[in-house]
Amino acid sequence: MAQLTGAAGTGRDEVFQVEEHGIDPIPDAERHGSAKDLFWLWFGSNLTFTYVINGALAVAFGLSFWQATAVVVVGGLAFFAISAAGLSGIRTGTATLVISRAAFGVRGNWPAGLLNWVVSIGYTIVNTVVGTLALEAFLADLGWSGGHAARALALTVTLAMTFAVALWGHATVQFAERWMAYVLAVGFAALLVFVLPGADTTAPAAGPGAAGWSLAFVVMLAGPFSYLPMPADYTRYLPRTTSLGSLTWSGALGGFLSSVALGVAGVAAATQADMTDAVAGAEGLLPGWFQPLFLALVLGGSVTNSIITLYSSSLNLQVLGIPWSRARAIVISAAVTALGSLGALFLTDFTTSLLSFLSLLIIVFAPWGGVFLADMVLRRCAYDADALHAAERGAYWYRGGWHPAGATALLAGMLFAALTCDSELWTGPLVAPLGGADLTLLGAVVSALVYVLLARRRVTPFRP
């Protein structure tokens, strides 16, 4: 592999060596890898039990087996957009939330960076909690029900597995995702074999209605959309010669296969068992000998997902202006994750509040994604890479560091999302007139359209 030079000295982007690059552009001479690496990254990171829960929720919203399966498939197709967004990383050699400065301005991008750091840490906490509870149950199956001591040990192990890989950085993240994917794919395939034959494919007496359909789509699409601030983080090392086609198909196929397979498993399980406690519900459908292995799968899937969210959170902190290396910045994210996980595991109300808060953030997150993708299409992923890091001296400073078109489009999308959001913490005034439909995700479409209308004549591909 090519030698990498970072601010802290000279290193190599190799497995089990701490990566020294952060959001600084990766020089062409130091690029390596191929598009097929992205298949394993997105395939492995999405072999998480969260998709089983999402599939079960679709049935809880009133959808039949086939209706819920269709929504799961549509949700999986969203990975084509997520994967294609990685082309910006190839073109610029930097992280997604640096590239989004082109859409929002250097200062206007700061709120998005903070929000996405919060989202990354929030989902890392959720996955850490799920993995910890699975490991605690696994220890109980082995004969040790140690109460708080067992839970604390399980949390320590789960955090250590996640932090060690994310700390080492890019090469180790890709290595871990690939090898954990091999094991997890076999295990979750067995899960699908056990739960799919018993699925009840008959339609429920009453249809889901607008509310059921919309909530199911929100749940299914929120997973892929939560990755939108991350794709360039994992493509910035790829050679510039990597094509859009190979990049898109490799990453999208990985995310699609794992998310759809596990989503369908959740749908099938929900037609047979009470999935209020999804882990316990799915476990009850499995033969006794497989149940401990199932708990190990839940743990492994939680860790694979947490690894990439924790890694990206360290880059986000650099975008926010933390004057530390990526490896030092990740300690902040890990510490906040540990504290949040402690609260979630020992304060039940905290878990409920955290999930409700994360679900509400889509009011901002979806419109942000619409602006970012629209800007990327208008520029055809051709950015002034130097200007992305140039602050006041750069082309993306706009007016006082804010891009009026980006800010206006974001606010328009947020307004639409807030009016049509149906969550535990907030119900928009248009939800009832719409028959209970939650159209929050369409905030991305609204913001994208507004941005194109305002910026189409000024935002053009960069030509050196």
Tab-separated table of C-alpha atoms in Angstrom:
chain	number	residue	atom	x	y	z
A	1	MET	CA	0.000	0.000	0.000
A	2	ALA	CA	1.023	3.564	-0.586
A	3	GLN	CA	2.625	5.461	2.248
A	4	LEU	CA	0.441	8.041	3.968
A	5	THR	CA	1.652	11.312	5.399
A	6	GLY	CA	-0.467	13.035	8.046
A	7	ALA	CA	-0.096	16.012	10.304
A	8	ALA	CA	1.263	13.854	13.082
A	9	GLY	CA	4.017	12.322	11.006
A	10	THR	CA	4.474	9.517	8.515
A	11	GLY	CA	2.353	6.395	8.614
A	12	ARG	CA	0.651	3.846	6.441
A	13	ASP	CA	-3.048	3.179	5.967
A	14	GLU	CA	-2.664	-0.414	7.083
A	15	VAL	CA	-4.592	-2.794	9.269
A	16	PHE	CA	-3.907	-2.439	13.013
A	17	GLN	CA	-1.933	0.777	12.525
A	18	VAL	CA	-3.439	4.075	13.641
A	19	GLU	CA	-4.534	6.093	10.615
A	20	GLU	CA	-2.950	9.547	10.649
A	21	HIS	CA	-5.109	11.242	8.030
A	22	GLY	CA	-8.293	12.984	9.069
A	23	ILE	CA	-10.292	15.427	6.968
A	24	ASP	CA	-7.135	16.623	5.190
A	25	PRO	CA	-7.257	15.666	1.488
A	26	ILE	CA	-5.741	12.293	0.583
A	27	PRO	CA	-3.092	12.904	-2.114
A	28	ASP	CA	-3.400	10.926	-5.340
A	29	ALA	CA	-0.130	9.133	-4.648
A	30	GLU	CA	-1.579	7.724	-1.438
A	31	ARG	CA	-4.859	6.436	-2.880
A	32	HIS	CA	-5.476	2.699	-2.902
A	33	GLY	CA	-8.188	0.064	-2.963
A	34	SER	CA	-11.068	-0.561	-5.357
A	35	ALA	CA	-14.830	-0.186	-5.510
A	36	LYS	CA	-15.379	-3.793	-4.396
A	37	ASP	CA	-14.098	-2.800	-0.946
A	38	LEU	CA	-17.291	-0.791	-0.543
A	39	PHE	CA	-19.439	-3.880	-0.982
A	40	TRP	CA	-18.029	-5.410	2.194
A	41	LEU	CA	-18.116	-2.117	4.074
A	42	TRP	CA	-21.830	-1.528	3.480
A	43	PHE	CA	-22.746	-5.199	3.569
A	44	GLY	CA	-21.034	-5.777	6.904
A	45	SER	CA	-22.120	-2.555	8.593
A	46	ASN	CA	-25.770	-3.232	7.743
A	47	LEU	CA	-25.834	-6.764	9.109
A	48	THR	CA	-27.367	-5.265	12.210
A	49	PHE	CA	-30.425	-6.364	14.175
A	50	THR	CA	-31.885	-2.873	13.731
A	51	TYR	CA	-33.282	-3.939	10.358
A	52	VAL	CA	-35.048	-6.890	11.979
A	53	ILE	CA	-36.679	-4.409	14.349
A	54	ASN	CA	-37.621	-2.134	11.428
A	55	GLY	CA	-39.236	-5.007	9.556
A	56	ALA	CA	-41.211	-5.965	12.636
A	57	LEU	CA	-42.382	-2.357	13.050
A	58	ALA	CA	-43.811	-2.349	9.526
A	59	VAL	CA	-46.086	-5.248	10.507
A	60	ALA	CA	-46.960	-3.476	13.771
A	61	PHE	CA	-48.097	-0.488	11.680
A	62	GLY	CA	-50.686	-2.757	10.044
A	63	LEU	CA	-48.949	-3.893	6.853
A	64	SER	CA	-49.270	-7.463	5.621
A	65	PHE	CA	-46.245	-9.682	5.035
A	66	TRP	CA	-46.056	-8.807	1.338
A	67	GLN	CA	-46.754	-5.114	1.851
A	68	ALA	CA	-44.072	-4.858	4.530
A	69	THR	CA	-41.627	-6.799	2.353
A	70	ALA	CA	-42.212	-4.349	-0.501
A	71	VAL	CA	-41.437	-1.421	1.809
A	72	VAL	CA	-38.268	-3.188	2.989
A	73	VAL	CA	-37.124	-3.569	-0.626
A	74	VAL	CA	-37.813	0.098	-1.423
A	75	GLY	CA	-35.832	1.079	1.656
A	76	GLY	CA	-32.920	-1.047	0.476
A	77	LEU	CA	-32.926	0.678	-2.923
A	78	ALA	CA	-32.050	3.938	-1.157
A	79	PHE	CA	-28.495	2.611	-0.848
A	80	PHE	CA	-28.005	3.384	-4.542
A	81	ALA	CA	-28.206	7.109	-3.740
A	82	ILE	CA	-26.053	6.724	-0.635
A	83	SER	CA	-23.389	4.792	-2.492
A	84	ALA	CA	-23.357	7.189	-5.470
A	85	ALA	CA	-22.760	10.081	-3.065
A	86	GLY	CA	-19.370	8.519	-2.354
A	87	LEU	CA	-18.126	9.840	-5.704
A	88	SER	CA	-17.612	13.201	-3.993
A	89	GLY	CA	-15.003	11.586	-1.744
A	90	ILE	CA	-13.123	10.196	-4.729
A	91	ARG	CA	-13.091	13.596	-6.431
A	92	THR	CA	-11.967	15.590	-3.360
A	93	GLY	CA	-10.162	13.087	-1.118
A	94	THR	CA	-11.944	14.398	1.957
A	95	ALA	CA	-14.910	13.654	4.229
A	96	THR	CA	-18.583	14.188	3.420
A	97	LEU	CA	-19.130	16.955	5.952
A	98	VAL	CA	-16.239	18.925	4.484
A	99	ILE	CA	-17.764	18.586	1.012
A	100	SER	CA	-21.141	19.834	2.252
A	101	ARG	CA	-19.481	23.240	2.810
A	102	ALA	CA	-20.064	23.751	-0.924
A	103	ALA	CA	-23.825	23.585	-0.379
A	104	PHE	CA	-24.132	25.521	2.877
A	105	GLY	CA	-20.985	27.642	3.172
A	106	VAL	CA	-18.159	27.169	5.640
A	107	ARG	CA	-20.078	28.648	8.577
A	108	GLY	CA	-23.488	27.486	7.387
A	109	ASN	CA	-22.165	23.939	7.374
A	110	TRP	CA	-21.267	24.038	11.074
A	111	PRO	CA	-24.806	23.371	12.417
A	112	ALA	CA	-25.082	20.374	10.097
A	113	GLY	CA	-21.749	19.073	11.353
A	114	LEU	CA	-22.902	19.353	14.953
A	115	LEU	CA	-26.245	17.713	14.192
A	116	ASN	CA	-24.657	14.829	12.363
A	117	TRP	CA	-22.184	14.280	15.174
A	118	VAL	CA	-25.139	14.048	17.562
A	119	VAL	CA	-26.905	11.611	15.227
A	120	SER	CA	-23.772	9.477	14.858
A	121	ILE	CA	-23.249	9.312	18.616
A	122	GLY	CA	-26.959	8.664	19.208
A	123	TYR	CA	-27.044	5.676	16.881
A	124	THR	CA	-23.740	4.425	18.275
A	125	ILE	CA	-25.292	4.489	21.750
A	126	VAL	CA	-28.405	2.649	20.540
A	127	ASN	CA	-26.333	-0.075	18.872
A	128	THR	CA	-24.027	-0.314	21.883
A	129	VAL	CA	-27.014	-0.834	24.169
A	130	VAL	CA	-28.487	-3.526	21.912
A	131	GLY	CA	-25.120	-5.309	21.733
A	132	THR	CA	-24.623	-5.036	25.480
A	133	LEU	CA	-28.028	-6.543	26.269
A	134	ALA	CA	-27.380	-9.376	23.808
A	135	LEU	CA	-24.004	-10.136	25.404
A	136	GLU	CA	-25.567	-9.981	28.871
A	137	ALA	CA	-28.206	-12.508	27.787
A	138	PHE	CA	-25.467	-14.662	26.251
A	139	LEU	CA	-23.607	-14.669	29.573
A	140	ALA	CA	-26.850	-15.630	31.319
A	141	ASP	CA	-27.225	-18.598	28.950
A	142	LEU	CA	-23.733	-19.641	29.976
A	143	GLY	CA	-24.865	-19.622	33.608
A	144	TRP	CA	-23.748	-16.197	34.819
A	145	SER	CA	-26.570	-13.843	35.753
A	146	GLY	CA	-24.516	-11.259	37.562
A	147	GLY	CA	-26.974	-8.337	37.621
A	148	HIS	CA	-25.313	-4.942	37.272
A	149	ALA	CA	-21.850	-6.537	37.259
A	150	ALA	CA	-22.673	-8.700	34.231
A	151	ARG	CA	-24.217	-5.742	32.428
A	152	ALA	CA	-21.202	-3.545	33.163
A	153	LEU	CA	-18.853	-6.233	31.848
A	154	ALA	CA	-20.958	-6.669	28.719
A	155	LEU	CA	-20.894	-2.913	28.120
A	156	THR	CA	-17.124	-2.774	28.600
A	157	VAL	CA	-16.552	-5.573	26.088
A	158	THR	CA	-18.921	-4.064	23.513
A	159	LEU	CA	-17.340	-0.618	23.785
A	160	ALA	CA	-13.825	-2.023	23.619
A	161	MET	CA	-14.560	-3.976	20.418
A	162	THR	CA	-16.031	-0.888	18.768
A	163	PHE	CA	-13.469	1.649	19.958
A	164	ALA	CA	-10.389	-0.404	19.107
A	165	VAL	CA	-11.361	-0.836	15.462
A	166	ALA	CA	-12.564	2.749	14.995
A	167	LEU	CA	-9.417	4.114	16.668
A	168	TRP	CA	-7.105	2.263	14.267
A	169	GLY	CA	-8.973	3.868	11.408
A	170	HIS	CA	-9.808	3.422	7.766
A	171	ALA	CA	-7.896	0.268	6.813
A	172	THR	CA	-8.809	-1.583	10.006
A	173	VAL	CA	-12.460	-0.543	9.681
A	174	GLN	CA	-12.631	-2.036	6.191
A	175	PHE	CA	-10.770	-5.170	7.300
A	176	ALA	CA	-13.061	-5.710	10.297
A	177	GLU	CA	-16.246	-5.105	8.324
A	178	ARG	CA	-15.212	-7.649	5.695
A	179	TRP	CA	-14.288	-10.458	8.082
A	180	MET	CA	-17.163	-9.898	10.453
A	181	ALA	CA	-19.479	-9.886	7.428
A	182	TYR	CA	-18.374	-13.409	6.501
A	183	VAL	CA	-19.434	-14.745	9.896
A	184	LEU	CA	-22.533	-12.630	10.365
A	185	ALA	CA	-23.853	-13.395	6.876
A	186	VAL	CA	-23.853	-17.125	7.588
A	187	GLY	CA	-25.523	-16.646	10.950
A	188	PHE	CA	-28.234	-14.278	9.754
A	189	ALA	CA	-28.882	-16.521	6.734
A	190	ALA	CA	-29.622	-19.295	9.223
A	191	LEU	CA	-31.948	-16.915	11.087
A	192	LEU	CA	-33.838	-16.271	7.862
A	193	VAL	CA	-34.127	-20.006	7.196
A	194	PHE	CA	-35.619	-20.553	10.663
A	195	VAL	CA	-38.182	-17.726	10.655
A	196	LEU	CA	-39.229	-17.399	6.995
A	197	PRO	CA	-41.084	-20.734	6.509
A	198	GLY	CA	-43.498	-19.991	9.359
A	199	ALA	CA	-44.432	-16.509	8.170
A	200	ASP	CA	-48.132	-15.708	7.970
A	201	THR	CA	-48.612	-14.284	4.474
A	202	THR	CA	-52.358	-13.668	4.790
A	203	ALA	CA	-53.481	-10.046	4.721
A	204	PRO	CA	-54.833	-8.498	7.946
A	205	ALA	CA	-58.556	-7.809	8.147
A	206	ALA	CA	-58.029	-4.031	8.122
A	207	GLY	CA	-55.619	-2.247	5.820
A	208	PRO	CA	-52.770	-0.126	7.191
A	209	GLY	CA	-54.159	3.185	5.954
A	210	ALA	CA	-52.105	6.252	5.086
A	211	ALA	CA	-50.596	6.444	8.568
A	212	GLY	CA	-49.359	2.841	8.501
A	213	TRP	CA	-47.821	3.128	5.065
A	214	SER	CA	-46.097	6.436	5.764
A	215	LEU	CA	-44.690	5.349	9.120
A	216	ALA	CA	-43.357	2.137	7.582
A	217	PHE	CA	-41.573	4.084	4.841
A	218	VAL	CA	-40.142	6.563	7.359
A	219	VAL	CA	-38.718	3.716	9.448
A	220	MET	CA	-37.264	1.861	6.453
A	221	LEU	CA	-35.749	4.877	4.721
A	222	ALA	CA	-34.413	6.500	7.888
A	223	GLY	CA	-31.746	3.778	8.169
A	224	PRO	CA	-30.129	4.343	4.760
A	225	PHE	CA	-30.591	8.118	5.004
A	226	SER	CA	-28.715	8.186	8.313
A	227	TYR	CA	-25.593	7.203	6.333
A	228	LEU	CA	-25.792	10.212	4.000
A	229	PRO	CA	-23.158	12.239	5.912
A	230	MET	CA	-20.709	9.309	5.685
A	231	PRO	CA	-20.120	7.858	2.179
A	232	ALA	CA	-17.146	10.054	1.249
A	233	ASP	CA	-15.489	9.126	4.557
A	234	TYR	CA	-14.943	5.651	3.108
A	235	THR	CA	-14.251	6.535	-0.540
A	236	ARG	CA	-11.689	9.291	-0.050
A	237	TYR	CA	-8.806	6.807	-0.295
A	238	LEU	CA	-9.993	5.291	-3.596
A	239	PRO	CA	-8.111	6.220	-6.809
A	240	ARG	CA	-9.605	8.997	-8.921
A	241	THR	CA	-10.014	6.506	-11.743
A	242	THR	CA	-12.750	4.668	-9.798
A	243	SER	CA	-15.902	4.927	-11.906
A	244	LEU	CA	-19.304	6.093	-10.712
A	245	GLY	CA	-20.881	2.869	-11.976
A	246	SER	CA	-18.585	0.498	-10.125
A	247	LEU	CA	-18.711	2.649	-6.996
A	248	THR	CA	-22.523	2.820	-6.983
A	249	TRP	CA	-23.200	-0.833	-7.699
A	250	SER	CA	-20.639	-2.192	-5.250
A	251	GLY	CA	-21.755	-0.141	-2.271
A	252	ALA	CA	-25.466	-0.249	-3.055
A	253	LEU	CA	-25.523	-4.004	-3.538
A	254	GLY	CA	-23.839	-4.512	-0.181
A	255	GLY	CA	-26.262	-2.297	1.733
A	256	PHE	CA	-29.277	-3.599	-0.185
A	257	LEU	CA	-28.613	-7.308	0.380
A	258	SER	CA	-28.009	-7.109	4.119
A	259	SER	CA	-30.748	-4.586	4.945
A	260	VAL	CA	-33.397	-6.366	2.886
A	261	ALA	CA	-32.536	-9.849	4.151
A	262	LEU	CA	-32.717	-8.774	7.788
A	263	GLY	CA	-35.763	-6.581	7.199
A	264	VAL	CA	-37.634	-9.541	5.691
A	265	ALA	CA	-36.577	-11.664	8.673
A	266	GLY	CA	-38.149	-9.062	10.943
A	267	VAL	CA	-41.337	-9.005	8.883
A	268	ALA	CA	-41.591	-12.805	8.994
A	269	ALA	CA	-40.924	-12.915	12.739
A	270	ALA	CA	-43.556	-10.254	13.465
A	271	THR	CA	-46.275	-12.334	11.794
A	272	GLN	CA	-45.526	-15.183	14.220
A	273	ALA	CA	-44.489	-13.666	17.559
A	274	ASP	CA	-44.840	-10.632	19.797
A	275	MET	CA	-41.915	-8.423	18.770
A	276	THR	CA	-42.396	-5.728	21.421
A	277	ASP	CA	-39.079	-7.019	22.738
A	278	ALA	CA	-37.609	-7.815	19.337
A	279	VAL	CA	-34.613	-9.806	20.554
A	280	ALA	CA	-36.734	-11.980	22.852
A	281	GLY	CA	-39.457	-12.357	20.213
A	282	ALA	CA	-37.069	-13.503	17.490
A	283	GLU	CA	-35.160	-15.735	19.910
A	284	GLY	CA	-38.374	-17.573	20.798
A	285	LEU	CA	-38.779	-18.678	17.183
A	286	LEU	CA	-35.369	-20.350	17.073
A	287	PRO	CA	-34.280	-23.832	18.136
A	288	GLY	CA	-32.642	-23.910	21.556
A	289	TRP	CA	-29.191	-24.787	20.274
A	290	PHE	CA	-29.171	-21.718	17.984
A	291	GLN	CA	-30.316	-19.165	20.561
A	292	PRO	CA	-26.858	-18.445	22.063
A	293	LEU	CA	-25.467	-18.060	18.539
A	294	PHE	CA	-28.320	-15.698	17.736
A	295	LEU	CA	-27.361	-13.479	20.675
A	296	ALA	CA	-23.775	-13.460	19.428
A	297	LEU	CA	-25.082	-12.348	16.014
A	298	VAL	CA	-26.971	-9.452	17.584
A	299	LEU	CA	-23.792	-8.398	19.385
A	300	GLY	CA	-21.655	-8.678	16.253
A	301	GLY	CA	-24.140	-6.745	14.128
A	302	SER	CA	-24.324	-3.963	16.690
A	303	VAL	CA	-20.542	-3.658	16.722
A	304	THR	CA	-20.175	-3.572	12.924
A	305	ASN	CA	-22.657	-0.718	12.716
A	306	SER	CA	-21.189	1.182	15.657
A	307	ILE	CA	-17.692	1.005	14.177
A	308	ILE	CA	-18.501	3.135	11.142
A	309	THR	CA	-20.674	5.636	13.019
A	310	LEU	CA	-17.996	6.115	15.683
A	311	TYR	CA	-15.252	6.450	13.055
A	312	SER	CA	-17.208	9.079	11.120
A	313	SER	CA	-17.991	10.964	14.325
A	314	SER	CA	-14.270	11.601	14.830
A	315	LEU	CA	-14.061	13.196	11.367
A	316	ASN	CA	-17.149	15.255	12.217
A	317	LEU	CA	-15.384	16.686	15.244
A	318	GLN	CA	-12.541	17.859	13.033
A	319	VAL	CA	-15.085	19.534	10.762
A	320	LEU	CA	-16.445	21.320	13.833
A	321	GLY	CA	-12.983	22.720	14.456
A	322	ILE	CA	-11.563	20.422	17.127
A	323	PRO	CA	-7.786	21.034	16.684
A	324	TRP	CA	-6.858	17.410	17.301
A	325	SER	CA	-5.924	14.472	15.143
A	326	ARG	CA	-8.683	12.044	14.188
A	327	ALA	CA	-7.321	9.451	16.618
A	328	ARG	CA	-7.425	11.906	19.529
A	329	ALA	CA	-10.823	13.309	18.565
A	330	ILE	CA	-12.383	9.861	18.601
A	331	VAL	CA	-11.703	9.657	22.337
A	332	ILE	CA	-14.305	12.416	22.817
A	333	SER	CA	-16.880	10.470	20.823
A	334	ALA	CA	-16.066	7.263	22.660
A	335	ALA	CA	-16.400	8.955	26.055
A	336	VAL	CA	-19.789	10.449	25.174
A	337	THR	CA	-20.916	7.068	23.820
A	338	ALA	CA	-19.872	5.369	27.054
A	339	LEU	CA	-21.727	7.906	29.200
A	340	GLY	CA	-24.820	7.730	27.019
A	341	SER	CA	-24.779	3.940	27.058
A	342	LEU	CA	-24.510	3.914	30.847
A	343	GLY	CA	-27.556	6.149	31.061
A	344	ALA	CA	-29.511	4.086	28.566
A	345	LEU	CA	-28.723	0.806	30.320
A	346	PHE	CA	-29.366	1.902	33.879
A	347	LEU	CA	-32.021	4.600	33.317
A	348	THR	CA	-34.921	3.153	31.315
A	349	ASP	CA	-36.523	6.532	30.661
A	350	PHE	CA	-33.279	7.712	29.062
A	351	THR	CA	-33.498	4.988	26.397
A	352	THR	CA	-37.042	5.988	25.451
A	353	SER	CA	-36.130	9.668	25.369
A	354	LEU	CA	-33.043	9.026	23.225
A	355	LEU	CA	-34.986	7.048	20.607
A	356	SER	CA	-37.711	9.697	20.493
A	357	PHE	CA	-35.100	12.439	20.099
A	358	LEU	CA	-33.320	10.627	17.265
A	359	SER	CA	-36.612	10.054	15.438
A	360	LEU	CA	-37.364	13.787	15.668
A	361	LEU	CA	-33.991	14.787	14.177
A	362	ILE	CA	-35.178	13.609	10.762
A	363	ILE	CA	-36.973	16.983	10.537
A	364	VAL	CA	-33.523	18.513	9.982
A	365	PHE	CA	-31.659	15.506	8.679
A	366	ALA	CA	-33.855	14.743	5.639
A	367	PRO	CA	-33.870	18.336	4.283
A	368	TRP	CA	-30.102	18.560	4.810
A	369	GLY	CA	-29.698	15.435	2.699
A	370	GLY	CA	-31.893	16.873	-0.042
A	371	VAL	CA	-29.763	20.015	-0.314
A	372	PHE	CA	-26.495	18.087	-0.233
A	373	LEU	CA	-27.557	15.650	-2.974
A	374	ALA	CA	-29.002	18.425	-5.143
A	375	ASP	CA	-25.774	20.412	-4.847
A	376	MET	CA	-23.738	17.336	-5.704
A	377	VAL	CA	-25.801	16.724	-8.852
A	378	LEU	CA	-25.599	20.370	-9.975
A	379	ARG	CA	-21.819	20.307	-9.548
A	380	ARG	CA	-21.511	16.798	-11.001
A	381	CYS	CA	-19.209	16.048	-8.083
A	382	ALA	CA	-16.661	18.526	-9.439
A	383	TYR	CA	-15.495	20.633	-6.473
A	384	ASP	CA	-12.650	23.044	-5.818
A	385	ALA	CA	-10.968	20.770	-3.270
A	386	ASP	CA	-8.637	23.495	-2.022
A	387	ALA	CA	-11.514	25.928	-1.458
A	388	LEU	CA	-13.315	23.374	0.736
A	389	HIS	CA	-10.527	23.876	3.289
A	390	ALA	CA	-9.795	27.554	2.635
A	391	ALA	CA	-12.369	29.278	4.898
A	392	GLU	CA	-12.574	33.020	4.143
A	393	ARG	CA	-10.200	32.786	1.208
A	394	GLY	CA	-12.243	30.148	-0.601
A	395	ALA	CA	-15.025	30.071	-3.163
A	396	TYR	CA	-17.384	28.445	-0.636
A	397	TRP	CA	-17.321	31.296	1.843
A	398	TYR	CA	-20.246	32.988	0.053
A	399	ARG	CA	-21.810	35.709	2.254
A	400	GLY	CA	-20.177	35.787	5.655
A	401	GLY	CA	-19.616	32.054	5.464
A	402	TRP	CA	-23.257	31.211	4.632
A	403	HIS	CA	-24.729	30.126	1.287
A	404	PRO	CA	-28.135	31.860	1.030
A	405	ALA	CA	-29.557	29.253	-1.372
A	406	GLY	CA	-28.519	26.365	0.853
A	407	ALA	CA	-29.841	27.987	4.028
A	408	THR	CA	-33.164	28.943	2.416
A	409	ALA	CA	-33.683	25.482	0.930
A	410	LEU	CA	-32.840	23.832	4.230
A	411	LEU	CA	-35.338	25.990	6.120
A	412	ALA	CA	-38.055	25.298	3.527
A	413	GLY	CA	-37.520	21.554	3.812
A	414	MET	CA	-37.463	21.736	7.604
A	415	LEU	CA	-40.742	23.674	7.644
A	416	PHE	CA	-42.432	21.072	5.460
A	417	ALA	CA	-41.008	18.222	7.547
A	418	ALA	CA	-42.115	19.838	10.821
A	419	LEU	CA	-45.650	20.365	9.505
A	420	THR	CA	-45.980	16.730	8.429
A	421	CYS	CA	-44.010	14.923	11.161
A	422	ASP	CA	-45.716	12.393	13.431
A	423	SER	CA	-43.420	11.419	16.302
A	424	GLU	CA	-43.733	10.933	20.042
A	425	LEU	CA	-42.232	14.347	20.751
A	426	TRP	CA	-43.938	16.336	17.994
A	427	THR	CA	-46.978	15.973	15.752
A	428	GLY	CA	-47.261	18.447	12.916
A	429	PRO	CA	-50.545	20.268	12.262
A	430	LEU	CA	-50.902	18.723	8.788
A	431	VAL	CA	-50.741	15.112	9.995
A	432	ALA	CA	-54.432	14.880	10.900
A	433	PRO	CA	-55.706	16.471	7.641
A	434	LEU	CA	-53.470	14.029	5.746
A	435	GLY	CA	-55.186	11.075	7.418
A	436	GLY	CA	-52.355	10.450	9.861
A	437	ALA	CA	-49.681	10.240	7.149
A	438	ASP	CA	-46.104	11.114	8.148
A	439	LEU	CA	-44.440	12.833	5.179
A	440	THR	CA	-41.281	13.906	6.999
A	441	LEU	CA	-38.939	12.310	4.478
A	442	LEU	CA	-40.456	14.379	1.670
A	443	GLY	CA	-38.739	17.313	3.332
A	444	ALA	CA	-35.682	16.113	1.375
A	445	VAL	CA	-37.563	16.498	-1.908
A	446	VAL	CA	-38.832	19.951	-0.959
A	447	SER	CA	-35.386	21.205	0.044
A	448	ALA	CA	-33.793	19.747	-3.082
A	449	LEU	CA	-36.332	21.415	-5.378
A	450	VAL	CA	-35.988	24.780	-3.628
A	451	TYR	CA	-32.199	24.564	-3.841
A	452	VAL	CA	-32.248	23.759	-7.555
A	453	LEU	CA	-34.580	26.686	-8.222
A	454	LEU	CA	-32.377	29.115	-6.278
A	455	ALA	CA	-28.912	27.864	-7.204
A	456	ARG	CA	-29.117	26.261	-10.644
A	457	ARG	CA	-27.639	29.296	-12.431
A	458	ARG	CA	-24.790	29.889	-9.992
A	459	VAL	CA	-23.816	26.416	-8.863
A	460	THR	CA	-21.788	24.760	-11.622
A	461	PRO	CA	-19.058	22.117	-11.837
A	462	PHE	CA	-15.610	23.378	-10.860
A	463	ARG	CA	-13.193	23.645	-13.763
A	464	PRO	CA	-9.543	24.172	-12.780
